[in-house]
Structure formats: structure tokens, C-alpha cells
């Protein structure tokens, strides 16, 4: 069961879902100026769908006749791709629908997947127009590969499929608080980080996880055992979370429970980049079968936390030897916050604070990559 690669056909019919409000509000102009001429040279014909409101793209994906398209391109931030993935998962034919290669072109203020794909492709670290050019070039080449998704479920019964990460505490607050600085583009995160550092707080809860395996800490074995065929799976039933016990029951015995219950932040990331300038999990790959679980225990000083964030620009934060910063490769995790203060984020989008757990589903969708 190895990875499977593909290449987009030529001519190529691309549906481009574009959020005109994303980032600094320049996505449509950038599309015409940068993307369209390159696609024309590569024999890729785009049809543009401009989103008018939140969930517009998700609704369209639920209904869309996908036989018309060779690829679904998202020109926005990570939030719009999250909608597209979840819209596809809401279809009775989700399994077939997920075979359509997805593509991300950075048009938002949070472009973590675009930065990750640029990094996996071996390109130099770039941002803004250069990142857009690199990602458009990757689309023009048209190679696509499988990507892991994480299934997240909440105590109130919500279920999401996530391609980037889940956060709680400090980083989630920065992400959501800084929404008001969206017009600054990526700088919104720098300003937000400094503001949140000034009023650093502690978040209480219990964190549990299923470690990746005996090779703990090492890259996962190339021949990962295939997920057992799910029993009682009818046509259209969503992939079952076989590693999870119901929320409200204790975690399975093979899980670890973090003894401390006070955190500054918890972040489960499955791509390399948390933002264009934040290389949080340098070892991550699209289909490595791994959730990189990071947490920072309470008691860290502001200066030490700032150092962690500054080092994350180069991906060297784990070399600092900071005793409050932990990194564990896992297959599944559970977070049970005490109280409902603070926010949680999924792929950069806000979520009410409540118990959440998630497990990885390997190679569930496809994405255009270098
Ligand atoms: P950014 O990186 O700038 O946050 P995102 O792609 O994450 O960009 O989009 C942010 C939010 O905007 C998403 O929740 C999405 O649903 C929403 N959205 C999509 N289209 C529109 C629109 N036309 N007006 C306002 N919000 C929109
Ligand atoms: Mg966003």
C-alpha cells in the first residue's frame, strides 16, 4: 500500500473557488495579474466561483457535479479549503469526491498549507507574491499526491475533517484575536502574538494521546499497516474513528495522559507550517500518517515563549531545549478543557471551547503538490 501519484490532464478544467475578502482583500486582483496568465500557458482553463459569504463554498461542494472538473482550486486562506474538504465529506459519494485533486493558492492571511507545500517541494522559504507564484507553478506542473486528514469530534456532537491543525490556548487566541487585523495580511499574526504575550494566561484541561508507535520519535515506518477494513461500513458512511473511545468515557489503556493539567497552549499540527513564517513541524509531510502534538506547559516565562516563537520562524524551536515545550508524534489525541473559556481553532477557523478528540485517517484526499 504505497503512495499513489497522479498528474492533471491537459487541457485541464479547474474550478477556482475564490474568497474576495480573504487576506488583504487582493485575491481577485492577484488571480488576474499572477495566476491567470500562468494557467493559460499551461493549458489549464479556470472557471472562477467568487464566494459571497461564509459556507458558500461548502454548500456548493455538497451539490457540485464533480465530473466537470479535473481539479478544485482554492484561492484564499486555509479557512476556505477547510470548507471545501468538509463540503465534500458531506456528500454520500464522499469517497469518490475526494479523488478530485485539491489545490491551494495563497490568497488569505493564513496560508499554512500553501507554505507547507512550497516547503515539501524543496523551494526556498518565500511569502506573499513569490509564494503565490511558486504555488501557481506547482499547479501548472499538475502533480498530485495523497494527503492525510484528521477526523475531529466534539462533545456536542460536531464532526470535522481537518488538513492542517487543531489549536487551543495561546496560538488559537492569536489566530482568532488577530482576525481584526486581517488587512495587514500575515503581519496580523506578529501583532497578535505580541498582544497575547502581554496578557499571557493559563488554560486548564486534560490532554491525552495515542503515541505513534514503537518507533516513537522516529519517522513512521514506510510500510504502515493498512487501516483495518471498517466493519458495518455501508456505502456513504463516513470513515469510522476506530482508535477513539466515546468522549465521556476514559481513553483506551494504550493511551498516555499528560500529568500536568495547566497549559499555555496545545497545538496538534499535521503539516509543516502553522503560518507562512512559522515552521512548527519541520519533519511533517502530506501523508506521513502522523499528528505532531505540541504543548507548552504553564510556568514558561514570557521571554522563553517569545524565544520559542522567534525560533519557529526557522523551525529550530525544538533545539532550544525549553523544558516547557513538548512534542509527541501521535495517531490520535483528546483534549478536555476545564470550563469553556478561550477558543479552539480547526484549520485556523474558530470553534467553541469544549472537549474534542481526533484521529488521523491516512491518505484520505488528494492535493496538488510539487
Ligand atoms: P484568511 O486566511 O484571510 O482568514 P480564509 O480563507 O481562511 O482567509 O477565509 C476566512 C473566512 O472567510 C472563512 O471562514 C470563509 O468561510 C469566509 N468567507 C468566504 N467567503 C466570504 C465572503 N465573500 N465574505 C466574507 N467571508 C467569507
Ligand atoms: Mg483563515
Short mmCIF file of C-alpha atoms and ligand atoms in Angstrom, two decimals:
data_model
loop_
_atom_site.label_atom_id
_atom_site.label_comp_id
_atom_site.label_asym_id
_atom_site.label_seq_id
_atom_site.Cartn_x
_atom_site.Cartn_y
_atom_site.Cartn_z
CA UNK A 1 0.00 0.00 0.00
CA UNK A 2 2.32 2.72 -1.22
CA UNK A 3 1.62 6.33 -2.02
CA UNK A 4 -0.10 6.98 -5.34
CA UNK A 5 0.82 9.91 -7.52
CA UNK A 6 -1.03 11.41 -10.44
CA UNK A 7 -0.84 14.24 -12.92
CA UNK A 8 -3.58 16.60 -14.07
CA UNK A 9 -4.79 16.04 -17.67
CA UNK A 10 -4.36 18.66 -20.44
CA UNK A 11 -6.40 20.54 -21.23
CA UNK A 12 -7.34 20.79 -17.56
CA UNK A 13 -10.69 22.05 -16.27
CA UNK A 14 -10.20 23.87 -12.98
CA UNK A 15 -12.92 25.23 -10.71
CA UNK A 16 -11.35 28.11 -8.78
CA UNK A 17 -13.12 28.98 -5.52
CA UNK A 18 -12.02 32.47 -4.58
CA UNK A 19 -12.79 34.43 -1.42
CA UNK A 20 -12.56 38.13 -2.33
CA UNK A 21 -12.43 39.08 1.39
CA UNK A 22 -9.54 36.79 2.31
CA UNK A 23 -6.24 38.24 3.41
CA UNK A 24 -5.77 41.87 2.50
CA UNK A 25 -8.67 41.67 0.03
CA UNK A 26 -6.49 41.34 -3.07
CA UNK A 27 -7.20 37.74 -4.04
CA UNK A 28 -9.19 38.57 -7.17
CA UNK A 29 -6.67 41.14 -8.43
CA UNK A 30 -3.81 38.75 -7.75
CA UNK A 31 -5.64 35.99 -9.54
CA UNK A 32 -5.97 38.06 -12.71
CA UNK A 33 -2.47 39.52 -12.52
CA UNK A 34 -0.41 36.50 -11.42
CA UNK A 35 -2.33 33.26 -11.76
CA UNK A 36 -4.40 33.53 -14.93
CA UNK A 37 -1.51 34.16 -17.36
CA UNK A 38 0.47 31.22 -15.98
CA UNK A 39 -2.53 28.88 -16.19
CA UNK A 40 -3.17 29.90 -19.80
CA UNK A 41 0.38 28.89 -20.73
CA UNK A 42 -0.12 25.53 -19.00
CA UNK A 43 -3.40 24.72 -20.81
CA UNK A 44 -5.42 24.97 -17.60
CA UNK A 45 -8.84 26.58 -18.08
CA UNK A 46 -10.16 28.18 -14.89
CA UNK A 47 -13.82 28.82 -14.06
CA UNK A 48 -13.99 31.28 -11.20
CA UNK A 49 -16.52 30.99 -8.40
CA UNK A 50 -16.42 34.01 -6.11
CA UNK A 51 -17.71 33.23 -2.61
CA UNK A 52 -20.24 35.71 -1.25
CA UNK A 53 -20.38 34.58 2.39
CA UNK A 54 -19.08 32.01 4.85
CA UNK A 55 -20.20 28.43 3.98
CA UNK A 56 -20.94 29.40 0.37
CA UNK A 57 -18.11 27.20 -0.93
CA UNK A 58 -19.09 24.37 1.42
CA UNK A 59 -22.67 24.43 0.14
CA UNK A 60 -21.52 24.37 -3.46
CA UNK A 61 -19.20 21.42 -2.83
CA UNK A 62 -22.06 19.44 -1.33
CA UNK A 63 -24.02 19.67 -4.60
CA UNK A 64 -21.43 20.13 -7.33
CA UNK A 65 -21.30 17.81 -10.35
CA UNK A 66 -17.61 16.95 -9.97
CA UNK A 67 -17.35 15.20 -13.32
CA UNK A 68 -17.00 18.68 -14.85
CA UNK A 69 -13.70 19.37 -13.09
CA UNK A 70 -10.20 17.93 -13.11
CA UNK A 71 -9.19 19.93 -10.03
CA UNK A 72 -10.75 22.15 -7.35
CA UNK A 73 -8.53 25.17 -6.71
CA UNK A 74 -8.94 27.31 -3.60
CA UNK A 75 -7.60 30.85 -3.83
CA UNK A 76 -7.98 32.08 -0.26
CA UNK A 77 -6.61 31.18 3.15
CA UNK A 78 -6.80 27.81 4.85
CA UNK A 79 -10.36 28.54 6.03
CA UNK A 80 -11.89 28.22 2.57
CA UNK A 81 -10.12 24.93 1.89
CA UNK A 82 -11.48 23.67 5.20
CA UNK A 83 -14.96 24.44 3.87
CA UNK A 84 -14.27 22.65 0.61
CA UNK A 85 -12.98 19.50 2.33
CA UNK A 86 -15.94 19.41 4.70
CA UNK A 87 -18.44 20.10 1.92
CA UNK A 88 -17.03 17.11 0.01
CA UNK A 89 -17.23 14.95 3.15
CA UNK A 90 -20.94 15.77 3.46
CA UNK A 91 -21.70 14.06 0.14
CA UNK A 92 -22.99 10.50 0.02
CA UNK A 93 -20.27 9.84 -2.61
CA UNK A 94 -17.51 11.46 -0.50
CA UNK A 95 -15.05 8.67 -1.19
CA UNK A 96 -15.26 9.24 -4.95
CA UNK A 97 -15.44 13.03 -4.48
CA UNK A 98 -12.17 13.05 -2.51
CA UNK A 99 -10.35 11.62 -5.54
CA UNK A 100 -10.63 15.07 -7.17
CA UNK A 101 -7.24 16.72 -6.64
CA UNK A 102 -7.48 19.85 -4.50
CA UNK A 103 -5.13 22.78 -4.91
CA UNK A 104 -4.39 25.75 -2.67
CA UNK A 105 -3.24 29.13 -3.98
CA UNK A 106 -2.39 31.52 -1.14
CA UNK A 107 -4.84 34.42 -1.14
CA UNK A 108 -5.52 34.69 2.57
CA UNK A 109 -3.74 35.92 5.64
CA UNK A 110 -3.27 32.40 6.99
CA UNK A 111 -1.70 30.32 4.21
CA UNK A 112 -0.22 27.44 6.17
CA UNK A 113 -0.92 24.66 3.68
CA UNK A 114 0.46 26.71 0.79
CA UNK A 115 3.64 27.40 2.79
CA UNK A 116 3.88 23.70 3.70
CA UNK A 117 3.52 22.53 0.10
CA UNK A 118 6.10 25.08 -1.00
CA UNK A 119 8.43 23.64 1.66
CA UNK A 120 7.77 19.98 0.76
CA UNK A 121 8.55 20.86 -2.86
CA UNK A 122 12.04 21.88 -1.73
CA UNK A 123 11.58 25.54 -2.57
CA UNK A 124 13.18 28.35 -0.56
CA UNK A 125 11.06 29.97 2.11
CA UNK A 126 9.05 32.75 0.46
CA UNK A 127 5.90 34.73 1.23
CA UNK A 128 3.32 36.92 -0.50
CA UNK A 129 3.53 37.18 -4.31
CA UNK A 130 6.50 34.82 -4.52
CA UNK A 131 4.63 32.14 -2.61
CA UNK A 132 1.65 32.65 -4.91
CA UNK A 133 3.91 32.33 -7.95
CA UNK A 134 5.50 29.14 -6.59
CA UNK A 135 2.12 27.58 -5.81
CA UNK A 136 0.74 28.54 -9.22
CA UNK A 137 3.80 26.96 -10.84
CA UNK A 138 3.15 23.78 -8.83
CA UNK A 139 -0.43 23.80 -10.19
CA UNK A 140 0.91 24.28 -13.73
CA UNK A 141 3.11 21.19 -13.30
CA UNK A 142 -0.01 19.39 -12.10
CA UNK A 143 1.47 16.57 -9.97
CA UNK A 144 -0.83 15.41 -7.19
CA UNK A 145 -0.46 13.08 -4.23
CA UNK A 146 -2.43 11.84 -1.25
CA UNK A 147 -2.91 13.83 1.93
CA UNK A 148 -3.86 12.68 5.43
CA UNK A 149 -6.93 14.16 7.10
CA UNK A 150 -7.75 14.21 10.79
CA UNK A 151 -11.30 13.49 11.90
CA UNK A 152 -12.23 15.68 14.89
CA UNK A 153 -15.31 15.18 17.05
CA UNK A 154 -16.60 17.41 19.81
CA UNK A 155 -18.61 16.68 22.96
CA UNK A 156 -21.61 18.47 21.46
CA UNK A 157 -21.59 16.05 18.52
CA UNK A 158 -19.88 18.08 15.79
CA UNK A 159 -17.53 16.35 13.40
CA UNK A 160 -14.93 17.99 11.17
CA UNK A 161 -12.28 16.82 8.76
CA UNK A 162 -9.12 18.84 9.11
CA UNK A 163 -5.99 19.02 6.95
CA UNK A 164 -3.86 21.44 8.95
CA UNK A 165 -4.24 21.51 12.69
CA UNK A 166 -6.20 21.91 15.87
CA UNK A 167 -5.25 24.52 18.47
CA UNK A 168 -6.21 25.64 21.94
CA UNK A 169 -4.80 28.33 24.17
CA UNK A 170 -2.18 30.85 23.22
CA UNK A 171 -1.85 30.18 19.49
CA UNK A 172 -5.59 29.76 18.94
CA UNK A 173 -6.17 33.09 20.68
CA UNK A 174 -3.62 34.80 18.45
CA UNK A 175 -5.28 33.34 15.38
CA UNK A 176 -8.78 34.46 16.33
CA UNK A 177 -7.95 37.74 18.12
CA UNK A 178 -5.92 38.88 15.14
CA UNK A 179 -8.83 38.43 12.70
CA UNK A 180 -9.46 42.15 13.17
CA UNK A 181 -6.02 42.84 11.65
CA UNK A 182 -6.77 40.72 8.57
CA UNK A 183 -5.98 43.68 6.28
CA UNK A 184 -2.36 43.53 7.47
CA UNK A 185 -2.02 40.13 5.83
CA UNK A 186 0.44 37.80 7.54
CA UNK A 187 1.65 40.60 9.85
CA UNK A 188 -1.62 40.11 11.70
CA UNK A 189 -0.02 37.13 13.49
CA UNK A 190 3.05 39.07 14.62
CA UNK A 191 0.94 41.83 16.12
CA UNK A 192 -1.46 39.31 17.63
CA UNK A 193 1.39 37.31 19.20
CA UNK A 194 2.80 40.38 20.93
CA UNK A 195 -0.62 41.35 22.25
CA UNK A 196 -1.36 37.89 23.60
CA UNK A 197 2.11 37.67 25.18
CA UNK A 198 1.32 40.81 27.15
CA UNK A 199 -1.68 39.14 28.76
CA UNK A 200 -0.39 35.60 28.85
CA UNK A 201 -2.76 33.25 30.63
CA UNK A 202 -3.02 29.65 31.68
CA UNK A 203 -5.58 27.19 30.29
CA UNK A 204 -6.69 24.22 32.37
CA UNK A 205 -7.60 20.85 30.98
CA UNK A 206 -6.58 17.27 30.41
CA UNK A 207 -4.57 16.19 27.37
CA UNK A 208 -4.31 12.54 26.29
CA UNK A 209 -2.87 10.89 23.22
CA UNK A 210 -2.10 7.64 21.44
CA UNK A 211 1.63 7.64 20.65
CA UNK A 212 2.63 6.92 17.07
CA UNK A 213 4.18 3.56 17.87
CA UNK A 214 7.35 1.75 18.96
CA UNK A 215 9.46 3.89 16.65
CA UNK A 216 8.26 6.79 18.82
CA UNK A 217 10.02 9.95 17.79
CA UNK A 218 11.43 8.44 14.61
CA UNK A 219 9.73 8.88 11.23
CA UNK A 220 6.87 6.39 10.81
CA UNK A 221 7.69 3.10 9.10
CA UNK A 222 7.25 3.37 5.32
CA UNK A 223 5.03 0.28 5.31
CA UNK A 224 2.41 1.40 7.78
CA UNK A 225 -0.15 -1.37 8.34
CA UNK A 226 -3.29 -0.52 6.34
CA UNK A 227 -6.25 0.62 8.38
CA UNK A 228 -8.39 -2.46 9.08
CA UNK A 229 -11.43 -2.61 6.79
CA UNK A 230 -14.15 -0.90 8.75
CA UNK A 231 -16.92 -3.24 9.77
CA UNK A 232 -20.50 -2.43 9.01
CA UNK A 233 -19.44 0.39 6.67
CA UNK A 234 -22.26 0.98 4.22
CA UNK A 235 -21.99 2.96 1.04
CA UNK A 236 -21.57 6.60 2.01
CA UNK A 237 -20.87 6.04 5.72
CA UNK A 238 -18.03 8.24 6.94
CA UNK A 239 -14.72 6.64 7.91
CA UNK A 240 -15.03 5.34 11.45
CA UNK A 241 -12.72 6.56 14.20
CA UNK A 242 -11.61 3.14 15.36
CA UNK A 243 -8.91 4.48 17.71
CA UNK A 244 -11.24 6.65 19.80
CA UNK A 245 -13.34 5.81 22.85
CA UNK A 246 -16.51 7.91 23.19
CA UNK A 247 -15.95 11.28 24.87
CA UNK A 248 -17.18 10.93 28.42
CA UNK A 249 -15.55 7.50 28.74
CA UNK A 250 -11.89 7.15 29.72
CA UNK A 251 -9.32 6.96 26.92
CA UNK A 252 -8.19 3.42 25.94
CA UNK A 253 -5.42 1.83 28.07
CA UNK A 254 -2.82 2.19 25.30
CA UNK A 255 -3.11 5.99 25.53
CA UNK A 256 -0.92 8.34 27.59
CA UNK A 257 -2.37 11.06 29.79
CA UNK A 258 -0.27 14.19 30.37
CA UNK A 259 0.06 14.51 34.18
CA UNK A 260 0.07 18.31 34.23
CA UNK A 261 -3.27 20.00 33.61
CA UNK A 262 -2.19 23.61 33.10
CA UNK A 263 -1.11 24.74 29.67
CA UNK A 264 -0.19 27.85 27.77
CA UNK A 265 -1.11 26.16 24.53
CA UNK A 266 -1.82 22.87 22.83
CA UNK A 267 -1.42 22.51 19.08
CA UNK A 268 -1.90 19.36 17.03
CA UNK A 269 -0.44 20.03 13.58
CA UNK A 270 -0.25 17.69 10.58
CA UNK A 271 1.57 19.96 8.12
CA UNK A 272 4.96 21.59 8.48
CA UNK A 273 3.82 25.21 8.67
CA UNK A 274 1.43 26.89 11.07
CA UNK A 275 1.70 30.10 9.06
CA UNK A 276 3.89 31.45 6.28
CA UNK A 277 6.59 32.32 8.80
CA UNK A 278 6.05 29.56 11.34
CA UNK A 279 7.78 26.23 10.64
CA UNK A 280 6.28 24.32 13.53
CA UNK A 281 6.78 20.68 12.44
CA UNK A 282 9.77 20.56 10.06
CA UNK A 283 9.53 16.74 9.74
CA UNK A 284 5.85 16.69 8.73
CA UNK A 285 4.83 15.51 5.26
CA UNK A 286 1.46 15.35 3.44
CA UNK A 287 0.92 11.64 4.11
CA UNK A 288 3.29 10.77 6.98
CA UNK A 289 0.46 9.24 9.00
CA UNK A 290 1.37 11.44 11.93
CA UNK A 291 -0.16 14.16 14.08
CA UNK A 292 2.58 16.33 15.56
CA UNK A 293 1.26 17.16 19.01
CA UNK A 294 2.89 20.18 20.63
CA UNK A 295 2.10 21.56 24.04
CA UNK A 296 3.57 24.23 26.25
CA UNK A 297 3.11 23.68 29.98
CA UNK A 298 2.25 26.56 32.27
CA UNK A 299 5.17 28.17 34.07
CA UNK A 300 7.04 29.27 30.95
CA UNK A 301 8.23 32.89 31.12
CA UNK A 302 7.16 35.44 28.53
CA UNK A 303 10.73 35.73 27.32
CA UNK A 304 11.08 31.97 26.87
CA UNK A 305 7.77 31.83 24.99
CA UNK A 306 8.82 34.67 22.74
CA UNK A 307 12.08 32.81 22.03
CA UNK A 308 10.11 29.71 21.06
CA UNK A 309 8.06 31.74 18.57
CA UNK A 310 11.06 33.52 17.14
CA UNK A 311 12.90 30.19 16.69
CA UNK A 312 9.82 28.74 14.99
CA UNK A 313 10.47 31.12 12.10
CA UNK A 314 13.39 28.84 11.20
CA UNK A 315 11.94 25.65 12.67
CA UNK A 316 14.63 25.49 15.38
CA UNK A 317 12.37 25.83 18.43
CA UNK A 318 12.89 22.20 19.50
CA UNK A 319 16.67 22.79 19.59
CA UNK A 320 16.23 25.39 22.35
CA UNK A 321 15.80 22.64 24.95
CA UNK A 322 12.94 24.56 26.50
CA UNK A 323 11.65 22.34 29.36
CA UNK A 324 8.08 23.60 28.99
CA UNK A 325 7.80 22.78 25.28
CA UNK A 326 6.84 19.20 24.38
CA UNK A 327 6.50 17.49 21.02
CA UNK A 328 5.00 14.00 20.61
CA UNK A 329 4.17 12.25 17.33
CA UNK A 330 0.73 10.67 17.78
CA UNK A 331 -2.07 8.92 15.92
CA UNK A 332 -4.89 10.33 18.00
CA UNK A 333 -5.44 12.79 20.84
CA UNK A 334 -8.10 14.05 23.21
CA UNK A 335 -8.35 17.44 24.91
CA UNK A 336 -10.80 18.05 27.74
CA UNK A 337 -10.71 21.71 28.71
CA UNK A 338 -11.94 22.60 32.16
CA UNK A 339 -14.59 25.24 31.60
CA UNK A 340 -15.40 26.84 28.30
CA UNK A 341 -13.16 29.92 28.42
CA UNK A 342 -10.92 30.58 25.45
CA UNK A 343 -11.26 29.49 21.86
CA UNK A 344 -10.26 26.49 19.85
CA UNK A 345 -9.31 26.52 16.20
CA UNK A 346 -9.58 23.97 13.43
CA UNK A 347 -7.56 24.83 10.32
CA UNK A 348 -7.49 28.42 11.60
CA UNK A 349 -11.27 28.70 12.00
CA UNK A 350 -12.79 29.36 15.44
CA UNK A 351 -14.61 26.68 17.38
CA UNK A 352 -16.41 26.97 20.74
CA UNK A 353 -14.34 25.56 23.57
CA UNK A 354 -15.45 22.03 24.56
CA UNK A 355 -13.95 18.52 24.78
CA UNK A 356 -12.52 17.42 21.43
CA UNK A 357 -10.77 14.33 20.18
CA UNK A 358 -9.35 13.36 16.84
CA UNK A 359 -7.63 10.63 14.91
CA UNK A 360 -5.69 10.57 11.71
CA UNK A 361 -7.01 8.95 8.54
CA UNK A 362 -4.14 8.29 6.24
CA UNK A 363 -4.23 9.42 2.59
CA UNK A 364 -7.91 10.33 2.57
CA UNK A 365 -7.78 13.05 -0.12
CA UNK A 366 -5.51 14.30 -2.88
CA UNK A 367 -3.69 17.58 -3.24
CA UNK A 368 -1.64 19.21 -5.99
CA UNK A 369 1.96 19.40 -4.77
CA UNK A 370 5.42 19.85 -6.21
P1 LIG B 1 -7.98 34.24 5.74
O1 LIG B 1 -6.70 33.48 5.68
O2 LIG B 1 -7.81 35.64 5.29
O3 LIG B 1 -8.61 34.08 7.06
P2 LIG B 1 -9.86 32.26 4.79
O4 LIG B 1 -9.86 31.52 3.51
O5 LIG B 1 -9.40 31.50 5.98
O6 LIG B 1 -8.95 33.57 4.64
O7 LIG B 1 -11.33 32.81 4.99
C1 LIG B 1 -11.78 33.37 6.17
C2 LIG B 1 -13.27 33.19 6.30
O8 LIG B 1 -13.98 33.93 5.33
C3 LIG B 1 -13.74 31.75 6.15
O9 LIG B 1 -14.44 31.41 7.32
C4 LIG B 1 -14.72 31.81 4.98
O10 LIG B 1 -15.84 30.98 5.20
C5 LIG B 1 -15.18 33.23 4.98
N1 LIG B 1 -15.68 33.73 3.69
C6 LIG B 1 -15.70 33.13 2.49
N2 LIG B 1 -16.20 33.96 1.54
C7 LIG B 1 -16.52 35.12 2.16
C8 LIG B 1 -17.07 36.37 1.74
N3 LIG B 1 -17.37 36.61 0.46
N4 LIG B 1 -17.24 37.33 2.67
C9 LIG B 1 -16.89 37.12 3.95
N5 LIG B 1 -16.38 35.97 4.42
C10 LIG B 1 -16.18 34.97 3.54
MG1 LIG B 2 -8.40 31.79 7.87
#
